[in-house]
Amino acid sequence: METLKLKYPAIANYIGGQFIPFTGKALDVQSPISGEVISTVPLSGSNDLHLAVEKAKAAWPAWAAMPVKERVQVFYRYKTLMEKHLDELSRLVQEENGKTFEEAKAEVEKSIELTEFACSLPQLISGELLEVSRGVECRVDHKPLGIVASIAPFNFPHMVPHWTIPNAIALGNCMILKPSEQVPLSAVKIANMLKEAGLPDGVFNVVNGDREIVEAICDHPDITAVSFVGSTKIAKVVYRRATDNLKRCVALGGAKNHLIVLPDAHPDMTASNVTASMSGCAGQRCMAASAMMAVGEVDHIVQKIAEEAKKIIPGKNLGAVISKAAKERIERYISEAEAAGAKVLVDGRNCIVPGKEDGFYVGPTVIDYVQPDMAIAKEEVFGPVLAIVRTKDLDEALRIENDSTYGNAASVFTQSGGAARQVMERASAGMVGVNIGVPVPREPFSFGGWNESKFGVNDITGKSSIEFWTRLKKTSVKWNPEAKVNWMS
Ligand code: NAD
């Protein structure tokens, strides 16, 4: 009876090209915008994973044997389908994640760009060949790994799965996707569209759940590589467990991104970029501005940032945060900073959006005079909150940035090439920006942080991911008996 009332039918796992009705324990899926339960998601177990892996294994030989130029044809068609259904996909992202429609659309557009990159793989993975000795040639080819898994977080239900799906599959692997149990709806659309685009059954599978299924993925003997995106705490668990089981693993973790603002920064450009970075997607981006190092006399810029932040209206151009627990956690960070002496310039606590009273909203928040040792300056808040730390010079700002355990993004705002160069060189972060609030590298450049923001060797997207999703086969060939003796023969 209960399920009849839900807006979306109960989610089913997608295994071997079919949605398999789930009869086990399920979790409610809540829309952060209304607080309403809109669906349920399976808490799958190792049996469900086993079935998915068996289907993937059955599909793999034919998929791996297909030339890459043929495999990417699926992704050309898939990209067209995403473009055709852009609004529909964006609305679903908005509903399950809580971000604004414009943000959701930008997310799906990024999925399209990631798919375009996969379509270019035939141009990028041509191997190498050399006559290494008289009559003997060596060639190197990128070969797929087999069955791989991708574990995703809640903050980009559509884009983060596309960090891995198009590249891993176009490179000849079969995949098991484990979406976040908080946002499982977009994966249903992804599965349907890949099928419509002509992907053979079993090449892509979705197994839903939480901890139990992630552990089963790390332990499954037939899964050869695992990618993970989520918090640092779980990234460590997954990286350790997957590599302990002798799998290849890249695990992206959380972030605390530092924006360094110098007195010569362009005031308007800086204020709008910093504010957009801290408030976009309600601050739930692993690239979001979180701590701003205000170097020297920058009061005029801080004032502009506060003015910009006040223009952001929750429920209009600011989305909801993912859950009640997230709202409470974010507000706790603000209250603790205030109690410890920081000055709240713009206060987003106790935010109620008319007509969406049960939604999980936190208003834009700007806090000045935060001390570097406060929790709000060091830990990932993951909400629309900017903590401003005053520093006397660039060295002090860089010292604080360097001390962070994380290392996803860092940015500097300045008109000085010399100062910008210092930050480019000295920031301890995998992705650095100059006068850019969210320095995400666009394709073909790869995405990945440093320090505790990423565990593993490769980045998760772009050219770097080719190495992650493939292994090299080195072949030596001789056909001419007249060449007689050759190297090592
Ligand atoms: P999370 O770590 O709670 O969950 C991520 C995934 O791990 C989910 O699929 C979840 O089901 C699973 N999981 C949760 N608890 C687990 C456990 N105990 N054992 C095994 N698996 C478990 O992360 P989240 O809250 O969904 O996402 C937000 C986090 O992700 C933030 O820290 C954010 O910075 C990070 N993130 C990082 C990047 C990046 O590129 N570095 C990108 C997006 C998000």
Coordinates of C-alpha atoms and ligand atoms in Angstrom, one line a residue:
M1 CA 0.0 0.0 0.0
E2 CA 2.7 2.4 1.1
T3 CA 4.7 2.2 -2.2
L4 CA 1.6 3.2 -4.2
K5 CA 1.8 6.7 -2.7
L6 CA 5.4 7.2 -3.7
K7 CA 6.2 9.5 -6.7
Y8 CA 8.6 7.0 -8.2
P9 CA 8.3 3.2 -8.2
A10 CA 10.6 1.3 -5.9
I11 CA 14.1 1.2 -7.4
A12 CA 15.2 -2.2 -8.8
N13 CA 18.8 -3.4 -9.4
Y14 CA 19.7 -3.4 -13.1
I15 CA 21.4 -6.7 -13.9
G16 CA 22.1 -8.3 -17.3
G17 CA 19.9 -5.7 -19.1
Q18 CA 16.9 -6.2 -16.8
F19 CA 15.5 -4.4 -13.8
I20 CA 15.1 -7.1 -11.2
P21 CA 12.3 -6.5 -8.7
F22 CA 13.8 -6.4 -5.2
T23 CA 12.2 -8.2 -2.3
G24 CA 14.8 -7.7 0.4
K25 CA 15.2 -4.8 2.8
A26 CA 14.9 -1.3 1.3
L27 CA 15.6 2.2 2.4
D28 CA 13.5 5.3 1.8
V29 CA 14.7 7.9 -0.7
Q30 CA 13.8 11.4 0.5
S31 CA 13.7 14.6 -1.7
P32 CA 15.8 17.2 0.1
I33 CA 13.5 19.9 -1.5
S34 CA 10.3 18.7 0.2
G35 CA 11.5 16.2 2.8
E36 CA 9.1 13.8 1.2
V37 CA 9.8 10.1 0.6
I38 CA 9.8 9.7 -3.2
S39 CA 11.0 6.2 -3.6
T40 CA 12.8 3.3 -2.0
V41 CA 16.2 1.8 -2.8
P42 CA 17.3 -1.8 -2.3
L43 CA 19.9 -2.7 0.3
S44 CA 21.4 -5.3 -1.9
G45 CA 23.6 -8.1 -0.6
S46 CA 26.4 -10.2 -1.9
N47 CA 24.0 -12.5 -3.8
D48 CA 22.8 -9.6 -5.9
L49 CA 26.3 -8.6 -6.6
H50 CA 27.3 -12.1 -7.5
L51 CA 24.5 -12.2 -10.1
A52 CA 25.6 -8.9 -11.6
V53 CA 29.2 -10.1 -11.8
E54 CA 28.1 -13.3 -13.5
K55 CA 26.1 -11.4 -16.1
A56 CA 29.0 -9.0 -16.7
K57 CA 31.4 -11.9 -17.1
A58 CA 29.1 -13.5 -19.7
A59 CA 29.0 -10.2 -21.6
W60 CA 32.7 -9.4 -21.4
P61 CA 34.4 -11.5 -24.0
A62 CA 32.3 -10.2 -26.9
W63 CA 32.5 -6.6 -25.6
A64 CA 36.2 -6.7 -25.1
A65 CA 36.7 -8.3 -28.6
M66 CA 34.9 -5.4 -30.3
P67 CA 37.1 -2.8 -31.8
V68 CA 37.1 0.4 -29.8
K69 CA 35.9 2.4 -32.8
E70 CA 32.8 0.2 -32.8
R71 CA 32.4 0.4 -29.0
V72 CA 32.3 4.2 -28.9
Q73 CA 29.4 4.2 -31.4
V74 CA 27.2 3.4 -28.4
F75 CA 28.4 6.5 -26.7
Y76 CA 27.8 8.7 -29.7
R77 CA 24.2 7.6 -29.6
Y78 CA 24.0 7.8 -25.8
K79 CA 25.3 11.4 -26.0
T80 CA 22.5 12.3 -28.4
L81 CA 19.9 10.7 -26.1
M82 CA 21.2 12.8 -23.1
E83 CA 21.0 15.9 -25.2
K84 CA 17.4 15.1 -26.2
H85 CA 16.3 14.4 -22.7
L86 CA 18.5 17.1 -21.0
D87 CA 15.6 18.8 -19.1
E88 CA 14.0 15.5 -18.0
L89 CA 17.4 14.2 -16.6
S90 CA 18.1 17.6 -15.0
R91 CA 14.7 17.7 -13.2
L92 CA 15.4 14.2 -11.8
V93 CA 18.8 15.3 -10.5
Q94 CA 17.2 18.4 -9.0
E95 CA 14.5 16.4 -7.2
E96 CA 16.7 13.7 -5.7
N97 CA 19.7 15.9 -4.9
G98 CA 18.1 19.2 -4.0
K99 CA 20.2 21.5 -6.3
T100 CA 18.7 24.1 -8.5
F101 CA 17.5 23.2 -12.0
E102 CA 20.3 25.3 -13.6
E103 CA 22.9 23.5 -11.5
A104 CA 21.3 20.1 -12.3
K105 CA 21.4 21.0 -16.0
A106 CA 25.1 22.0 -15.8
E107 CA 25.7 18.7 -14.1
V108 CA 24.1 16.7 -17.0
E109 CA 25.9 18.9 -19.5
K110 CA 29.1 17.8 -17.9
S111 CA 28.1 14.2 -18.2
I112 CA 27.7 14.9 -22.0
E113 CA 31.2 16.4 -22.1
L114 CA 32.6 13.3 -20.3
T115 CA 30.8 11.1 -22.9
E116 CA 32.3 13.2 -25.7
F117 CA 35.7 12.5 -24.3
A118 CA 35.0 8.8 -24.4
C119 CA 34.0 9.1 -28.0
S120 CA 37.6 10.4 -28.7
L121 CA 39.3 7.4 -27.1
P122 CA 40.1 5.7 -30.4
Q123 CA 42.2 8.7 -31.3
L124 CA 44.0 8.5 -27.9
I125 CA 44.7 4.9 -27.3
S126 CA 46.5 3.9 -30.5
G127 CA 49.3 1.8 -29.3
E128 CA 53.0 1.9 -30.0
L129 CA 55.1 -0.2 -32.5
L130 CA 58.8 -0.3 -33.1
E131 CA 61.2 -2.6 -35.0
V132 CA 63.4 -3.4 -32.0
S133 CA 65.7 -5.8 -33.8
R134 CA 66.2 -6.9 -37.4
G135 CA 62.8 -8.4 -38.4
V136 CA 61.4 -8.2 -34.9
E137 CA 58.7 -5.8 -34.0
C138 CA 57.4 -5.0 -30.5
R139 CA 53.9 -3.5 -30.1
V140 CA 52.1 -2.2 -27.1
D141 CA 48.3 -2.2 -26.8
H142 CA 45.8 -1.0 -24.1
K143 CA 43.7 -3.9 -23.1
P144 CA 40.6 -3.9 -20.8
L145 CA 40.8 -5.2 -17.3
G146 CA 37.5 -7.2 -17.2
I147 CA 34.8 -6.5 -14.6
V148 CA 35.2 -3.2 -12.8
A149 CA 33.2 -1.3 -10.2
S150 CA 32.3 2.3 -9.6
I151 CA 31.0 3.6 -6.3
A152 CA 29.5 7.0 -6.3
P153 CA 28.5 9.8 -3.7
F154 CA 25.3 11.8 -3.4
N155 CA 26.4 15.2 -4.6
F156 CA 26.5 14.6 -8.3
P157 CA 24.0 11.7 -9.0
H158 CA 24.5 12.0 -12.8
M159 CA 27.9 13.4 -13.4
V160 CA 30.1 11.4 -11.0
P161 CA 28.9 8.1 -12.5
H162 CA 29.9 9.6 -15.9
W163 CA 33.5 10.2 -14.6
T164 CA 33.8 6.4 -14.9
I165 CA 31.0 4.8 -17.1
P166 CA 31.9 6.1 -20.6
N167 CA 35.7 5.7 -20.3
A168 CA 35.7 2.4 -18.5
I169 CA 33.1 0.8 -20.8
A170 CA 34.5 2.3 -24.1
L171 CA 37.9 0.9 -23.1
G172 CA 36.3 -2.6 -23.1
N173 CA 35.4 -3.2 -19.5
C174 CA 32.1 -4.3 -18.1
M175 CA 30.9 -2.3 -15.1
I176 CA 29.0 -2.6 -11.9
L177 CA 27.8 0.9 -10.7
K178 CA 26.9 1.4 -7.0
P179 CA 25.1 4.7 -6.8
S180 CA 24.7 6.6 -3.5
E181 CA 21.7 5.2 -1.7
Q182 CA 20.6 8.8 -1.1
V183 CA 20.3 9.6 -4.8
P184 CA 19.6 6.3 -6.7
L185 CA 17.1 7.6 -9.3
S186 CA 19.4 9.0 -12.0
A187 CA 21.1 5.6 -12.3
V188 CA 17.8 4.1 -13.5
K189 CA 17.8 6.7 -16.4
I190 CA 21.4 6.0 -17.1
A191 CA 20.7 2.3 -17.5
N192 CA 17.7 2.8 -19.7
M193 CA 19.5 5.2 -22.0
L194 CA 22.6 3.1 -22.3
K195 CA 20.3 0.2 -23.3
E196 CA 18.5 2.4 -25.8
A197 CA 21.8 3.5 -27.2
G198 CA 22.6 -0.2 -28.0
L199 CA 24.9 -1.2 -25.1
P200 CA 24.7 -5.0 -24.9
D201 CA 23.0 -6.5 -21.9
G202 CA 25.4 -7.2 -19.0
V203 CA 28.0 -4.7 -20.0
F204 CA 26.6 -2.1 -17.5
N205 CA 24.9 -3.1 -14.3
V206 CA 23.6 -1.2 -11.3
V207 CA 23.6 -2.8 -7.8
N208 CA 22.2 -0.5 -5.1
G209 CA 22.8 -0.5 -1.4
D210 CA 25.1 0.9 1.3
R211 CA 28.1 -0.4 3.3
E212 CA 27.4 -4.1 2.8
I213 CA 27.4 -3.9 -1.0
V214 CA 30.5 -1.7 -1.1
E215 CA 32.3 -4.3 1.1
A216 CA 31.1 -7.1 -1.2
I217 CA 32.5 -5.2 -4.2
C218 CA 35.9 -4.8 -2.5
D219 CA 35.9 -8.5 -1.7
H220 CA 34.6 -10.0 -5.0
P221 CA 37.4 -12.1 -6.6
D222 CA 36.2 -11.4 -10.2
I223 CA 36.1 -7.6 -9.9
T224 CA 39.5 -6.3 -10.9
A225 CA 39.3 -2.6 -10.4
V226 CA 37.3 -0.3 -8.1
S227 CA 36.8 3.4 -8.4
F228 CA 35.4 5.3 -5.4
V229 CA 34.2 8.9 -4.9
G230 CA 33.0 10.0 -1.5
S231 CA 34.3 11.1 1.9
T232 CA 37.9 10.6 2.9
K233 CA 36.8 8.4 5.8
I234 CA 35.2 5.9 3.5
A235 CA 37.7 6.4 0.7
K236 CA 40.4 5.1 3.1
V237 CA 38.2 2.1 4.0
V238 CA 37.6 1.2 0.4
Y239 CA 41.1 1.8 -0.8
R240 CA 42.6 -0.4 1.9
R241 CA 40.0 -3.2 1.5
A242 CA 40.2 -3.2 -2.4
T243 CA 44.0 -3.2 -2.5
D244 CA 44.2 -5.7 0.3
N245 CA 42.2 -7.9 -2.1
L246 CA 44.8 -7.2 -4.7
K247 CA 42.6 -5.0 -6.8
R248 CA 43.5 -1.8 -8.6
C249 CA 41.8 1.1 -6.8
V250 CA 41.4 4.9 -7.1
A251 CA 39.5 6.4 -4.3
L252 CA 38.7 10.1 -4.3
G253 CA 37.9 11.6 -0.9
G254 CA 36.7 14.8 0.7
A255 CA 38.1 18.3 0.5
K256 CA 38.8 21.6 2.2
N257 CA 39.5 24.0 -0.6
H258 CA 41.4 27.2 0.1
L259 CA 40.9 30.4 -1.9
I260 CA 43.6 33.0 -1.3
V261 CA 42.6 36.6 -1.9
L262 CA 45.3 39.3 -2.3
P263 CA 44.7 43.0 -1.9
D264 CA 45.3 43.6 -5.6
A265 CA 42.5 41.2 -6.6
H266 CA 39.8 42.5 -8.9
P267 CA 37.1 43.2 -6.3
D268 CA 33.9 42.4 -8.4
M269 CA 35.4 39.4 -10.1
T270 CA 36.7 38.0 -6.9
A271 CA 33.5 38.6 -4.9
S272 CA 31.3 36.9 -7.5
N273 CA 33.6 34.0 -8.0
V274 CA 34.2 33.3 -4.3
T275 CA 30.5 33.6 -3.5
A276 CA 29.5 31.3 -6.4
S277 CA 32.1 28.8 -5.4
M278 CA 31.0 28.6 -1.8
S279 CA 27.2 28.6 -2.5
G280 CA 26.9 26.6 -5.8
C281 CA 25.2 23.3 -5.3
A282 CA 24.6 24.5 -1.8
G283 CA 28.3 24.1 -1.1
Q284 CA 28.1 20.4 -1.7
R285 CA 30.9 20.2 -4.3
C286 CA 34.2 18.7 -3.6
M287 CA 35.6 21.8 -5.4
A288 CA 33.7 24.3 -3.4
A289 CA 35.3 27.3 -1.7
S290 CA 35.4 26.6 1.9
A291 CA 38.2 28.5 3.6
M292 CA 39.2 31.9 2.3
M293 CA 42.6 33.3 3.2
A294 CA 42.2 37.0 3.3
V295 CA 45.7 38.4 2.9
G296 CA 46.4 41.8 4.3
E297 CA 44.0 44.7 3.6
V298 CA 41.1 43.2 1.8
D299 CA 38.1 44.5 3.8
H300 CA 36.6 46.0 0.6
I301 CA 36.5 42.6 -1.0
V302 CA 35.1 40.9 2.1
Q303 CA 32.4 43.5 2.2
K304 CA 31.5 42.8 -1.4
I305 CA 31.4 39.0 -0.7
A306 CA 29.0 39.6 2.1
E307 CA 26.8 41.8 -0.2
E308 CA 26.9 39.1 -2.9
A309 CA 26.0 36.4 -0.4
K310 CA 23.0 38.3 0.8
K311 CA 21.6 38.3 -2.8
I312 CA 21.4 34.5 -2.8
I313 CA 17.9 33.3 -2.1
P314 CA 17.4 29.8 -0.7
G315 CA 14.8 27.9 -2.8
K316 CA 15.5 30.2 -5.7
N317 CA 19.1 30.4 -6.6
L318 CA 20.3 28.2 -3.7
G319 CA 19.3 24.6 -3.5
A320 CA 18.7 22.4 -0.5
V321 CA 21.4 20.3 1.3
I322 CA 21.0 16.6 1.1
S323 CA 19.4 15.7 4.5
K324 CA 18.2 16.9 7.9
A325 CA 21.4 15.5 9.3
A326 CA 23.5 17.5 6.9
K327 CA 21.6 20.7 7.7
E328 CA 22.2 20.1 11.5
R329 CA 25.9 19.3 11.0
I330 CA 26.5 22.5 8.9
E331 CA 24.6 24.7 11.4
R332 CA 26.6 23.1 14.3
Y333 CA 29.9 24.2 12.6
I334 CA 28.6 27.8 12.3
S335 CA 27.5 27.9 15.9
E336 CA 30.7 26.5 17.2
A337 CA 32.8 29.0 15.2
E338 CA 30.6 31.8 16.5
A339 CA 31.0 30.6 20.1
A340 CA 34.7 30.5 19.6
G341 CA 34.9 34.2 18.6
A342 CA 34.4 34.2 14.8
K343 CA 32.1 36.9 13.4
V344 CA 29.1 35.8 11.4
L345 CA 28.6 38.4 8.6
V346 CA 25.9 36.5 6.8
D347 CA 23.9 33.9 8.7
G348 CA 22.2 31.0 7.0
R349 CA 21.0 29.2 10.1
N350 CA 17.3 28.4 10.7
C351 CA 16.5 28.9 7.1
I352 CA 12.9 28.3 6.1
V353 CA 11.8 28.5 2.5
P354 CA 8.1 29.4 2.1
G355 CA 6.2 26.6 0.6
K356 CA 9.1 24.2 1.2
E357 CA 9.0 24.3 5.0
D358 CA 10.1 20.6 5.3
G359 CA 13.0 21.0 2.9
F360 CA 16.6 20.9 4.1
Y361 CA 17.8 24.5 3.4
V362 CA 20.8 26.3 4.8
G363 CA 21.2 29.9 3.7
P364 CA 24.5 31.4 2.5
T365 CA 26.8 32.0 5.3
V366 CA 30.0 34.1 5.6
I367 CA 32.0 34.0 8.7
D368 CA 35.0 36.4 9.3
Y369 CA 37.9 36.2 11.7
V370 CA 37.9 32.4 11.8
Q371 CA 41.1 31.1 13.4
P372 CA 43.1 28.4 11.5
D373 CA 42.8 25.9 14.3
M374 CA 38.9 26.1 14.5
A375 CA 37.1 23.0 13.2
I376 CA 35.3 25.1 10.6
A377 CA 38.7 26.1 9.1
K378 CA 40.1 22.6 9.0
E379 CA 37.2 20.2 8.4
E380 CA 35.0 19.6 5.4
V381 CA 31.7 21.5 6.2
F382 CA 30.0 20.6 2.9
G383 CA 27.4 23.4 3.0
P384 CA 27.1 27.0 1.7
V385 CA 29.5 28.4 4.2
L386 CA 32.6 30.5 3.7
A387 CA 35.1 30.7 6.6
I388 CA 37.4 33.7 6.2
V389 CA 40.8 33.5 7.9
R390 CA 42.9 36.7 8.1
T391 CA 46.6 36.3 7.2
K392 CA 49.4 38.9 7.2
D393 CA 51.0 37.7 4.0
L394 CA 50.9 35.2 1.2
D395 CA 53.4 32.9 2.9
E396 CA 51.1 32.6 5.9
A397 CA 48.2 31.9 3.7
L398 CA 50.1 29.2 1.8
R399 CA 51.3 27.7 5.1
I400 CA 47.7 27.2 6.2
E401 CA 46.8 25.8 2.8
N402 CA 49.8 23.4 2.9
D403 CA 48.9 22.2 6.4
S404 CA 45.5 20.9 5.3
T405 CA 45.2 17.1 5.3
Y406 CA 43.2 17.5 2.1
G407 CA 44.4 18.7 -1.3
N408 CA 41.7 18.8 -3.9
A409 CA 41.6 22.5 -5.0
A410 CA 43.3 25.8 -4.2
S411 CA 42.8 29.2 -5.9
V412 CA 44.4 32.6 -5.8
F413 CA 42.7 35.9 -6.7
T414 CA 45.2 38.5 -7.7
Q415 CA 46.3 40.7 -10.7
S416 CA 49.9 39.9 -10.0
G417 CA 51.5 37.2 -12.2
G418 CA 54.3 36.7 -9.7
A419 CA 51.9 36.0 -6.8
A420 CA 49.8 33.8 -9.0
R421 CA 52.9 31.8 -10.0
Q422 CA 53.8 31.3 -6.3
V423 CA 50.4 29.8 -5.6
M424 CA 50.6 27.6 -8.7
E425 CA 53.9 26.3 -7.6
R426 CA 53.4 26.0 -3.8
A427 CA 49.8 25.0 -3.2
S428 CA 49.5 21.5 -2.0
A429 CA 46.5 20.6 -4.2
G430 CA 45.9 18.6 -7.3
M431 CA 43.8 21.3 -9.0
V432 CA 44.8 25.0 -8.8
G433 CA 43.0 28.1 -10.0
V434 CA 44.0 31.6 -10.8
N435 CA 41.0 34.0 -10.5
I436 CA 38.7 30.9 -10.8
G437 CA 36.6 29.8 -7.9
V438 CA 36.0 26.3 -9.0
P439 CA 39.1 25.2 -10.9
V440 CA 37.7 21.9 -12.3
P441 CA 39.9 20.8 -15.2
R442 CA 37.8 20.3 -18.3
E443 CA 38.2 17.4 -20.6
P444 CA 40.7 16.1 -21.8
F445 CA 42.5 17.2 -18.6
S446 CA 42.0 14.8 -15.7
F447 CA 40.3 15.2 -12.4
G448 CA 41.9 14.3 -9.1
G449 CA 43.3 15.8 -5.9
W450 CA 46.3 15.2 -3.7
N451 CA 46.9 14.2 -0.1
E452 CA 43.8 12.8 1.6
S453 CA 41.6 13.9 -1.3
K454 CA 42.7 11.0 -3.4
F455 CA 44.2 7.6 -2.8
G456 CA 45.7 5.7 -5.7
V457 CA 48.0 6.6 -8.6
N458 CA 45.8 7.7 -11.5
D459 CA 43.2 10.5 -11.8
I460 CA 39.6 9.4 -12.3
T461 CA 38.9 11.1 -15.7
G462 CA 40.6 12.3 -18.8
K463 CA 43.8 10.8 -20.3
S464 CA 45.0 9.6 -16.9
S465 CA 42.0 7.3 -16.5
I466 CA 43.1 5.4 -19.6
E467 CA 45.9 4.0 -17.6
F468 CA 43.6 3.1 -14.8
W469 CA 41.0 1.2 -16.9
T470 CA 43.4 -0.7 -19.1
R471 CA 46.5 -2.8 -18.8
L472 CA 49.3 -2.9 -21.4
K473 CA 49.9 -5.9 -23.6
K474 CA 53.5 -6.0 -25.1
T475 CA 53.8 -8.3 -28.1
S476 CA 57.0 -9.2 -29.9
V477 CA 56.6 -10.5 -33.5
K478 CA 59.0 -12.1 -36.0
W479 CA 57.9 -13.6 -39.3
N480 CA 61.1 -13.6 -41.4
P481 CA 63.3 -16.7 -40.9
E482 CA 66.0 -15.2 -43.1
A483 CA 66.8 -12.6 -40.4
K484 CA 68.2 -15.6 -38.4
V485 CA 69.6 -14.4 -35.1
N486 CA 67.7 -11.7 -33.2
W487 CA 68.0 -10.0 -29.9
M488 CA 67.4 -12.6 -27.1
S489 CA 66.7 -15.4 -29.6
Ligands
NAD1 P1 30.2 8.9 1.6 O1 31.6 8.6 1.8 O2 29.3 8.9 2.8 O3 29.5 7.8 0.6 C1 30.1 7.5 -0.7 C2 29.7 6.1 -1.1 O4 30.2 5.2 -0.1 C3 28.2 5.9 -1.1 O5 28.0 5.1 -2.3 C4 27.9 5.1 0.1 O6 26.9 4.2 0.0 C5 29.2 4.4 0.5 N1 29.4 4.2 1.9 C6 29.0 5.0 2.9 N2 29.4 4.5 4.1 C7 30.1 3.4 3.8 C8 30.8 2.5 4.7 N3 30.9 2.6 6.0 N4 31.5 1.5 4.1 C9 31.5 1.3 2.7 N5 30.8 2.2 1.9 C10 30.1 3.2 2.4 O7 30.1 10.3 0.7 P2 28.8 11.1 0.4 O8 28.3 11.8 1.7 O9 27.9 10.4 -0.4 O10 29.5 12.2 -0.5 C11 30.0 13.4 -0.1 C12 31.5 13.3 0.1 O11 32.1 12.9 -1.2 C13 32.2 14.6 0.4 O12 33.2 14.3 1.4 C14 32.8 15.1 -0.9 O13 33.9 15.9 -0.7 C15 33.2 13.8 -1.5 N6 33.3 13.9 -2.9 C16 34.6 14.0 -3.4 C17 34.9 14.2 -4.7 C18 36.3 14.2 -5.3 O14 36.4 14.3 -6.4 N7 37.3 14.2 -4.4 C19 33.8 14.3 -5.6 C20 32.5 14.2 -5.1 C21 32.3 14.0 -3.8

